CSV table of N, CA and C in Angstrom, one decimal:
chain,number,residue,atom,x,y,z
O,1,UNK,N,-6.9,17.8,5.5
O,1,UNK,CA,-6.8,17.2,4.2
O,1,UNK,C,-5.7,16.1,4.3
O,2,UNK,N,-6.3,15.2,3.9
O,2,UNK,CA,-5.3,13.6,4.0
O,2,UNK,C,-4.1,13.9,2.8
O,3,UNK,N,-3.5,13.8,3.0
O,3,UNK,CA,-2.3,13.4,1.8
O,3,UNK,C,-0.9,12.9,2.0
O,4,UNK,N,-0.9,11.7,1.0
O,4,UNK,CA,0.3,10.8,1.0
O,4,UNK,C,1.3,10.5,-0.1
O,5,UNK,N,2.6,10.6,0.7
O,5,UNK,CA,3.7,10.5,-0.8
O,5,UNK,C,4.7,9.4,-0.2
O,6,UNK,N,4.4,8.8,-1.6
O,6,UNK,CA,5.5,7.4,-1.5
O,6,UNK,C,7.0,8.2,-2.0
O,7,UNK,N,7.6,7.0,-1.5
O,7,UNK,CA,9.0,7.0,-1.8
O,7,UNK,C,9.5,6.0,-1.7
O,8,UNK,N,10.9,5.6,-2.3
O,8,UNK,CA,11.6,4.3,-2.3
O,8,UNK,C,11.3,3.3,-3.6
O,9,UNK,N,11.0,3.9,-4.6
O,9,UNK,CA,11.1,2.9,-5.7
O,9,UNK,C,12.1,3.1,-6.6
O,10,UNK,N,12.2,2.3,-7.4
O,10,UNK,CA,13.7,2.3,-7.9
O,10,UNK,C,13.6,1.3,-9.0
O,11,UNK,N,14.8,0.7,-9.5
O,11,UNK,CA,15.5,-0.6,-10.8
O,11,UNK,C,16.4,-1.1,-10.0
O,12,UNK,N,15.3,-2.4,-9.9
O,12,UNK,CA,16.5,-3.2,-9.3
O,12,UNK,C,16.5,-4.7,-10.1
O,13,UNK,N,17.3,-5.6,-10.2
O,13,UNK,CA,17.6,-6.5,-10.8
O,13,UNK,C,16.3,-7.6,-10.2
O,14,UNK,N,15.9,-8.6,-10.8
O,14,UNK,CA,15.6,-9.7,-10.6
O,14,UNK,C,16.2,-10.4,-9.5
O,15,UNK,N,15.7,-10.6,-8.1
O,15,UNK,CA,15.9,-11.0,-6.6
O,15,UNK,C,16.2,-10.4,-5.7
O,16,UNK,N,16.2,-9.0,-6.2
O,16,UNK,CA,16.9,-8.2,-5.1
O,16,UNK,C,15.5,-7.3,-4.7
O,17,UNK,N,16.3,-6.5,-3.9
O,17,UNK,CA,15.0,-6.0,-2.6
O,17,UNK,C,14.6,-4.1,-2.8
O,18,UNK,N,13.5,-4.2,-2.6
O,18,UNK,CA,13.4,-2.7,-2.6
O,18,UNK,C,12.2,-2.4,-1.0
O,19,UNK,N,12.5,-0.9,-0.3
O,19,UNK,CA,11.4,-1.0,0.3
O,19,UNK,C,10.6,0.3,0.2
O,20,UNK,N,9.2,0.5,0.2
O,20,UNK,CA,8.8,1.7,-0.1
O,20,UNK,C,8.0,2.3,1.6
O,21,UNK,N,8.4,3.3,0.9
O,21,UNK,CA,7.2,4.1,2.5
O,21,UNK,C,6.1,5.3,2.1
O,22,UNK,N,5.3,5.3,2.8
O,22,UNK,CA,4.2,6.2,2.3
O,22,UNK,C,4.1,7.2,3.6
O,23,UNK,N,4.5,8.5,3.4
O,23,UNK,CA,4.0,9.5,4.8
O,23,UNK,C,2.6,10.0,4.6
O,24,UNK,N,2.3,9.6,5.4
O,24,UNK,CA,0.6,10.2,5.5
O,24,UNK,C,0.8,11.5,6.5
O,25,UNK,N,-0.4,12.2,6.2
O,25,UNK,CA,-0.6,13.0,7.1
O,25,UNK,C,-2.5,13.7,6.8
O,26,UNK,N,-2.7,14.5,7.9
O,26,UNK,CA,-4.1,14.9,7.7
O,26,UNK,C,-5.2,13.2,8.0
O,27,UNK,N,-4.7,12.7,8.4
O,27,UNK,CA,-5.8,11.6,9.0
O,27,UNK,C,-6.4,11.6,10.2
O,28,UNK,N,-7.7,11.9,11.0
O,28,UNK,CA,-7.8,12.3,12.0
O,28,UNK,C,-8.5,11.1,12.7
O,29,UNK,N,-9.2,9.8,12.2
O,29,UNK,CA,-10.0,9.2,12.9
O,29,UNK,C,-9.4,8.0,13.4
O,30,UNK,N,-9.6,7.8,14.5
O,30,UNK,CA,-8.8,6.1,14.8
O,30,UNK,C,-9.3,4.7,14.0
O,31,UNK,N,-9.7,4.7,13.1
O,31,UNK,CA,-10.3,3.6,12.3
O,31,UNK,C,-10.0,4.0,11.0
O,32,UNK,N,-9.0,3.0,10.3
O,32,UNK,CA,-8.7,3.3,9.4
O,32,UNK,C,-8.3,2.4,8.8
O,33,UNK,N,-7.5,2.5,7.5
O,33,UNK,CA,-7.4,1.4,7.1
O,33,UNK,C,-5.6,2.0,5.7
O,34,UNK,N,-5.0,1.0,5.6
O,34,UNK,CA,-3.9,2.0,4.8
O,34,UNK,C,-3.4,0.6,4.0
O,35,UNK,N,-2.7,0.8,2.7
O,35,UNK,CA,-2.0,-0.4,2.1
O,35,UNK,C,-1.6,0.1,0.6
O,36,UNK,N,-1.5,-0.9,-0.1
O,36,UNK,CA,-0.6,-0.5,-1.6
O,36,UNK,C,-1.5,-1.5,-2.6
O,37,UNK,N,-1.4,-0.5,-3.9
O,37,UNK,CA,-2.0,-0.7,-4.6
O,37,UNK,C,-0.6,-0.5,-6.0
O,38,UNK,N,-0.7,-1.3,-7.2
O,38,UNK,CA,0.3,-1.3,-8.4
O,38,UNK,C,-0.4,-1.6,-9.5
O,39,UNK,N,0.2,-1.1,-10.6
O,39,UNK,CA,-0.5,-0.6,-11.6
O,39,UNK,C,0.7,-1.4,-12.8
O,40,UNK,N,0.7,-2.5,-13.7
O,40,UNK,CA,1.6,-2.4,-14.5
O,40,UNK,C,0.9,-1.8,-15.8
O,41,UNK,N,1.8,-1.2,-16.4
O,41,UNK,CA,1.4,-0.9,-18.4
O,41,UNK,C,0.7,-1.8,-18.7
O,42,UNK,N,0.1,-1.2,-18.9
O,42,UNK,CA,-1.4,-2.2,-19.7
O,42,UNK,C,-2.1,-3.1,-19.2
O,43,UNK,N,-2.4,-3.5,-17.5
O,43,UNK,CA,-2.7,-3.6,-16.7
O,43,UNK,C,-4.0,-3.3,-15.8
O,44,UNK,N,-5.0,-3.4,-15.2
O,44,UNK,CA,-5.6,-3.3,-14.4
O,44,UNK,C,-4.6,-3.3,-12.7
O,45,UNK,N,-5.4,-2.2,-12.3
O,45,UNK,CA,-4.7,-1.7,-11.0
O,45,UNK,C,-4.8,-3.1,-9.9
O,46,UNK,N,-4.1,-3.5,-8.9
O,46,UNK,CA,-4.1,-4.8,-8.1
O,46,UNK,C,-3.8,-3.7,-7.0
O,47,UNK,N,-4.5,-4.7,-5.9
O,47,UNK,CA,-3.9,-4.5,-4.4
O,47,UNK,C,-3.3,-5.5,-4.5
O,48,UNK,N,-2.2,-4.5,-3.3
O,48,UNK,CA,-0.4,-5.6,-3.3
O,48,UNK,C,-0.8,-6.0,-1.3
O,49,UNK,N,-0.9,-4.8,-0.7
O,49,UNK,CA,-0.9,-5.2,0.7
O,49,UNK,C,-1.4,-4.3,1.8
O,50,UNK,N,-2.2,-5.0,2.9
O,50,UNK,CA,-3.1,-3.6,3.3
O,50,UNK,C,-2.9,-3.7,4.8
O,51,UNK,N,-3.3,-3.1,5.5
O,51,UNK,CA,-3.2,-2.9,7.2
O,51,UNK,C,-4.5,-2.0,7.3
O,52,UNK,N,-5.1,-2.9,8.8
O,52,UNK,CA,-6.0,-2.3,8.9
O,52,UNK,C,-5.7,-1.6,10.5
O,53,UNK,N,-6.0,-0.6,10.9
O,53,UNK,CA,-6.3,0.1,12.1
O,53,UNK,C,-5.6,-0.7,13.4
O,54,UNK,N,-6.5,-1.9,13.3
O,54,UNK,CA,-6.1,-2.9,14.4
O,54,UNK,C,-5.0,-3.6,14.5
O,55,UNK,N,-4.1,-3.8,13.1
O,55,UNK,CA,-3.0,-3.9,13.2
O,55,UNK,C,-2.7,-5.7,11.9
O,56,UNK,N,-4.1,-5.8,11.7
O,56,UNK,CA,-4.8,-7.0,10.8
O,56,UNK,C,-4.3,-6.5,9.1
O,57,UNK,N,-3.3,-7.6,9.0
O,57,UNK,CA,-2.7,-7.1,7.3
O,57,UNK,C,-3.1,-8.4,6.5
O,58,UNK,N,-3.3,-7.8,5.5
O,58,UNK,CA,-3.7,-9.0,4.1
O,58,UNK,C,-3.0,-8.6,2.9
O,59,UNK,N,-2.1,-9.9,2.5
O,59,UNK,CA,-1.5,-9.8,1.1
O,59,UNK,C,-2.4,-10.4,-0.1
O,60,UNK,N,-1.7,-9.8,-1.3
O,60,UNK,CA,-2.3,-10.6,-2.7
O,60,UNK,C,-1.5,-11.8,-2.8
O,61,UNK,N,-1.8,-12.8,-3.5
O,61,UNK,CA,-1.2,-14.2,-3.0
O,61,UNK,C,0.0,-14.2,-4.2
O,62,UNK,N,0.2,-13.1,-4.8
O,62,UNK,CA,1.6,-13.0,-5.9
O,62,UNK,C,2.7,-12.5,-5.0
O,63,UNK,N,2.6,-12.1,-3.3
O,63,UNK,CA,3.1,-11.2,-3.4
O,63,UNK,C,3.6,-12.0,-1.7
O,64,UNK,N,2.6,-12.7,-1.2
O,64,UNK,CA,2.6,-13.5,-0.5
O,64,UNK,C,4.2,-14.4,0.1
O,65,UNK,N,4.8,-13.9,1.0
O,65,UNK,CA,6.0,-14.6,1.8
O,65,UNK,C,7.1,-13.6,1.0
O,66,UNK,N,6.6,-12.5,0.2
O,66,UNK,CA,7.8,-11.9,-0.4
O,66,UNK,C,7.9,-10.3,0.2
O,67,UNK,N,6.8,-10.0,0.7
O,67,UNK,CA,6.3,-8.5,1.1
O,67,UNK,C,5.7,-8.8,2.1
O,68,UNK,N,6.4,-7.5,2.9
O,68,UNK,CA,5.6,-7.1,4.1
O,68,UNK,C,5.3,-5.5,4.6
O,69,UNK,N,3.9,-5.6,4.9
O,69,UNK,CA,3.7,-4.2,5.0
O,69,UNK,C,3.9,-3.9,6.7
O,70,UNK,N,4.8,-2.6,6.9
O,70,UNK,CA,4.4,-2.4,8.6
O,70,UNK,C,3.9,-0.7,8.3
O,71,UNK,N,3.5,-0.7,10.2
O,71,UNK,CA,3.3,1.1,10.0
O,71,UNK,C,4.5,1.5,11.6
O,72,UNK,N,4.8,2.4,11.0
O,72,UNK,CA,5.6,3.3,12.0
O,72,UNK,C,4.9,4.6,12.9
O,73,UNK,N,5.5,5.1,13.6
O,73,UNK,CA,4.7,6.3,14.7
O,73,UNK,C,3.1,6.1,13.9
O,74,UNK,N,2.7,5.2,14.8
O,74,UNK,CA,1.4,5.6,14.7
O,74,UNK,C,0.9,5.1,13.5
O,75,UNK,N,-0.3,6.4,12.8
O,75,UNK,CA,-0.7,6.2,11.2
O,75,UNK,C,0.5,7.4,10.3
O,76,UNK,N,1.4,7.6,10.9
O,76,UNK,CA,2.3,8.2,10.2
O,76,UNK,C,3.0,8.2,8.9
O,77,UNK,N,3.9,6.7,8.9
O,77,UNK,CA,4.4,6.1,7.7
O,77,UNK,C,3.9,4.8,7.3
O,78,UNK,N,4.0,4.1,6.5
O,78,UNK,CA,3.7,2.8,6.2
O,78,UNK,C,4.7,2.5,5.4
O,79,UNK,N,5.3,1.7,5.7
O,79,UNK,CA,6.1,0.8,4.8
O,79,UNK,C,6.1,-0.6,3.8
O,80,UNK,N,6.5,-0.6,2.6
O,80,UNK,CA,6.2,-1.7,2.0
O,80,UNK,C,7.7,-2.5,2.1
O,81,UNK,N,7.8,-3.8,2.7
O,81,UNK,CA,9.3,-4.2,2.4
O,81,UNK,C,8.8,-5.1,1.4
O,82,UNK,N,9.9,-5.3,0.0
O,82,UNK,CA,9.7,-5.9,-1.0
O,82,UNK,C,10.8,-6.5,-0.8
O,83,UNK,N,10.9,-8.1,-1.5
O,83,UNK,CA,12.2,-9.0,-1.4
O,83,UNK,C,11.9,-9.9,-2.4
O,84,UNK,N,12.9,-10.8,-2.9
O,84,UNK,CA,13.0,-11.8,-3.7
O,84,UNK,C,12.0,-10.9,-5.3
O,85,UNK,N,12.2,-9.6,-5.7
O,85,UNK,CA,11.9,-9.2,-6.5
O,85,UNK,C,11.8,-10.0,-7.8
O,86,UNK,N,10.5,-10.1,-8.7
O,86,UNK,CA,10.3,-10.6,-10.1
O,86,UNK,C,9.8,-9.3,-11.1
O,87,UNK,N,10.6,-9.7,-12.5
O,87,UNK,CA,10.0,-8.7,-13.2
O,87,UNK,C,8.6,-8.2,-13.8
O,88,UNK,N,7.9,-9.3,-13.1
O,88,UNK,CA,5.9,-9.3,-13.1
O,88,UNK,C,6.2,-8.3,-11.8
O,89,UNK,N,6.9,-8.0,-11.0
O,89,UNK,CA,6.5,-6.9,-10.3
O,89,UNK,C,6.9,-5.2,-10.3
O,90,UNK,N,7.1,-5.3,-11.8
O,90,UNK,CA,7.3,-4.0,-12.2
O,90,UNK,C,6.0,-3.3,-11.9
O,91,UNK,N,6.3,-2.0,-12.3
O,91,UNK,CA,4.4,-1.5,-11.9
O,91,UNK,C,4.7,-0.1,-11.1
O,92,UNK,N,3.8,0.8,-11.6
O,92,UNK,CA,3.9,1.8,-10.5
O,92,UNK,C,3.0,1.9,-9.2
O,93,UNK,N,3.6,1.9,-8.3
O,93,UNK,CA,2.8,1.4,-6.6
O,93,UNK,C,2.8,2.5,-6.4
O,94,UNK,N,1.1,2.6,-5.5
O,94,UNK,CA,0.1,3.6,-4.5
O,94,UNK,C,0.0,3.2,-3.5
O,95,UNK,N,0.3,4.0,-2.2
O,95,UNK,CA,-0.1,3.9,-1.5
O,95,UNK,C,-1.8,4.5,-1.0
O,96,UNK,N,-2.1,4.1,-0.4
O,96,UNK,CA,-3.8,4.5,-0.3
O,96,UNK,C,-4.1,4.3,0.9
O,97,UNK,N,-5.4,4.9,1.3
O,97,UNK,CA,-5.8,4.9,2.4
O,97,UNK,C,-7.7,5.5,2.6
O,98,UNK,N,-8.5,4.8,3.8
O,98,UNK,CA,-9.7,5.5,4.2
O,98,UNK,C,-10.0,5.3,5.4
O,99,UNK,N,-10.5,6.4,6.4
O,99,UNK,CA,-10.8,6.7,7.3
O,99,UNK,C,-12.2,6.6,7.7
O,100,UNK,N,-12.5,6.5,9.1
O,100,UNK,CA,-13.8,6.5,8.9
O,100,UNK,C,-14.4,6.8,10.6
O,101,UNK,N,-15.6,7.8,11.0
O,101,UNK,CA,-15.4,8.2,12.2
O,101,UNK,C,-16.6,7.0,13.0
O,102,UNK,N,-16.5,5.9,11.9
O,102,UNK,CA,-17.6,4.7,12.8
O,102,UNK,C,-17.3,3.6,13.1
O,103,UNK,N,-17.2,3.2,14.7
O,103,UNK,CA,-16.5,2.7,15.3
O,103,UNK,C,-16.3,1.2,14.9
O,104,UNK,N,-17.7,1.2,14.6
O,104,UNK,CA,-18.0,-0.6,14.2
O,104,UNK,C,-17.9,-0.9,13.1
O,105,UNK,N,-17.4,-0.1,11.8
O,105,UNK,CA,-17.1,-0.7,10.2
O,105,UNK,C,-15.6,-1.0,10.3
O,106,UNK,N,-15.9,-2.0,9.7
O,106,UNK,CA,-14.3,-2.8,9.2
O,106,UNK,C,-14.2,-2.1,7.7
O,107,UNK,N,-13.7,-1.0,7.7
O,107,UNK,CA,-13.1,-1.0,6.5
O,107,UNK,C,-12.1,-2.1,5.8
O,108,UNK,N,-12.1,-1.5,4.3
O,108,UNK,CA,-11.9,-2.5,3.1
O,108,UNK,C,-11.2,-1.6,2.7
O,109,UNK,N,-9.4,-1.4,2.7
O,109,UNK,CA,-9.0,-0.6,1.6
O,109,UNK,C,-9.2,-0.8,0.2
O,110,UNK,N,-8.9,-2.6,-0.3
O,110,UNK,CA,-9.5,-2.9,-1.3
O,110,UNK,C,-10.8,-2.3,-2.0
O,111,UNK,N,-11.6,-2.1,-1.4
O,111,UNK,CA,-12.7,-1.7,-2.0
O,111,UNK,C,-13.5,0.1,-1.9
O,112,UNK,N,-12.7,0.6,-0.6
O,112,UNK,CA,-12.8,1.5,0.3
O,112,UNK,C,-12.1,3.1,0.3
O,113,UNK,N,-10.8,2.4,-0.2
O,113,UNK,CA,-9.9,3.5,-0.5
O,113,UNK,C,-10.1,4.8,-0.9
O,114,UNK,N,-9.8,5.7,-0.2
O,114,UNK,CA,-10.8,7.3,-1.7
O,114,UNK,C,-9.0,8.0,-0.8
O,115,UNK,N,-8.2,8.2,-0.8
O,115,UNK,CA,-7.1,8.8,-0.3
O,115,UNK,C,-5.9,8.3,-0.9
O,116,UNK,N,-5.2,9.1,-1.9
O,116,UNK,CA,-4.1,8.2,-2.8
O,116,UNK,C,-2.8,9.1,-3.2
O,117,UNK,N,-2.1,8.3,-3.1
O,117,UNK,CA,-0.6,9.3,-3.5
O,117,UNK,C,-0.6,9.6,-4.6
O,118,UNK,N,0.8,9.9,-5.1
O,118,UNK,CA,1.2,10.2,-6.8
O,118,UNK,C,1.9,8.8,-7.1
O,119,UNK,N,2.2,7.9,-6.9
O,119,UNK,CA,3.0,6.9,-7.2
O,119,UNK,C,4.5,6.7,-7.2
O,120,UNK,N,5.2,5.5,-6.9
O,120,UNK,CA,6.7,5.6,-7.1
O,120,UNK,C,7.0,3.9,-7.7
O,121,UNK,N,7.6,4.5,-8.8
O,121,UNK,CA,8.0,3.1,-10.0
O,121,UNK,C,8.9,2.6,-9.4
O,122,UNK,N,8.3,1.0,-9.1
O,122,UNK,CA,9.3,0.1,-9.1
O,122,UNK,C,9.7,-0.9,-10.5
O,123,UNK,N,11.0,-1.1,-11.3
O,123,UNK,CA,10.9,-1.4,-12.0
O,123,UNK,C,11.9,-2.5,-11.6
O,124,UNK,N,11.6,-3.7,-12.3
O,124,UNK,CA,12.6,-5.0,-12.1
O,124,UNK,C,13.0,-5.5,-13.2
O,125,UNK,N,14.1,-5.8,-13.7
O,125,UNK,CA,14.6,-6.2,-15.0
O,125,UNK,C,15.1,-7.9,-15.0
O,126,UNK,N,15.0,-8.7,-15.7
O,126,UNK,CA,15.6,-10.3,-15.4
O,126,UNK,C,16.6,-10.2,-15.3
């Protein structure tokens, strides 16, 4: 059974930095795909930033030169580093993830995802 908990969200001022990590575990297939997803109040949920298996990452273009996602041991942890924080990036962020045992599909976390944390609030004030 896949399951993943973020951590590292917090209040932080307008420009300053926060970074989150997601420990996965229970993932068995070499083809996968992992990234973040945020949610503000009253909002529609957005992909923030994704990594795919091969090592191929895609940002949302809000988010673009400010975040970077890496992964650690493996499919272990994932990290989100957040910088030059704005208060449009309040929201509570998911990490997510999908596996898959076929060799030749390019997964799509965007679209793909069925594996999800409980969330961790990042909140930014002006």
């Amino acid at each position: 059974q896949v399951q993943l908990v973020e951590s590292g969200g917090g209040s932080v001022q307008a420009g300053g930095s926060l970074r989150l990590s997601c420990a996965a575990s229970g993932m068995t297939y070499n083809n996968y795909c992992m990234g973040w997803f945020r949610q503000a109040p009253g909002k529609e949920r957005e992909g923030v930033a994704f990594m795919n298996s091969d090592g191929t990452t895609s940002y949302a273009d809000s988010v673009k030169g400010r975040v970077t996602i890496a992964q650690d041991g493996a499919k272990n942890t994932l990290s989100l580093q957040m910088n030059s924080l704005q208060p449009e990036d309040t929201g509570m962020y998911y990490c997510a993830a999908a596996e898959t045992r076929v060799v030749s599909w390019r997964l799509s976390c965007q679209n793909e995802a069925n594996y999800w944390g409980q969330g961790t609030q990042v909140t930014v004030s002006p």
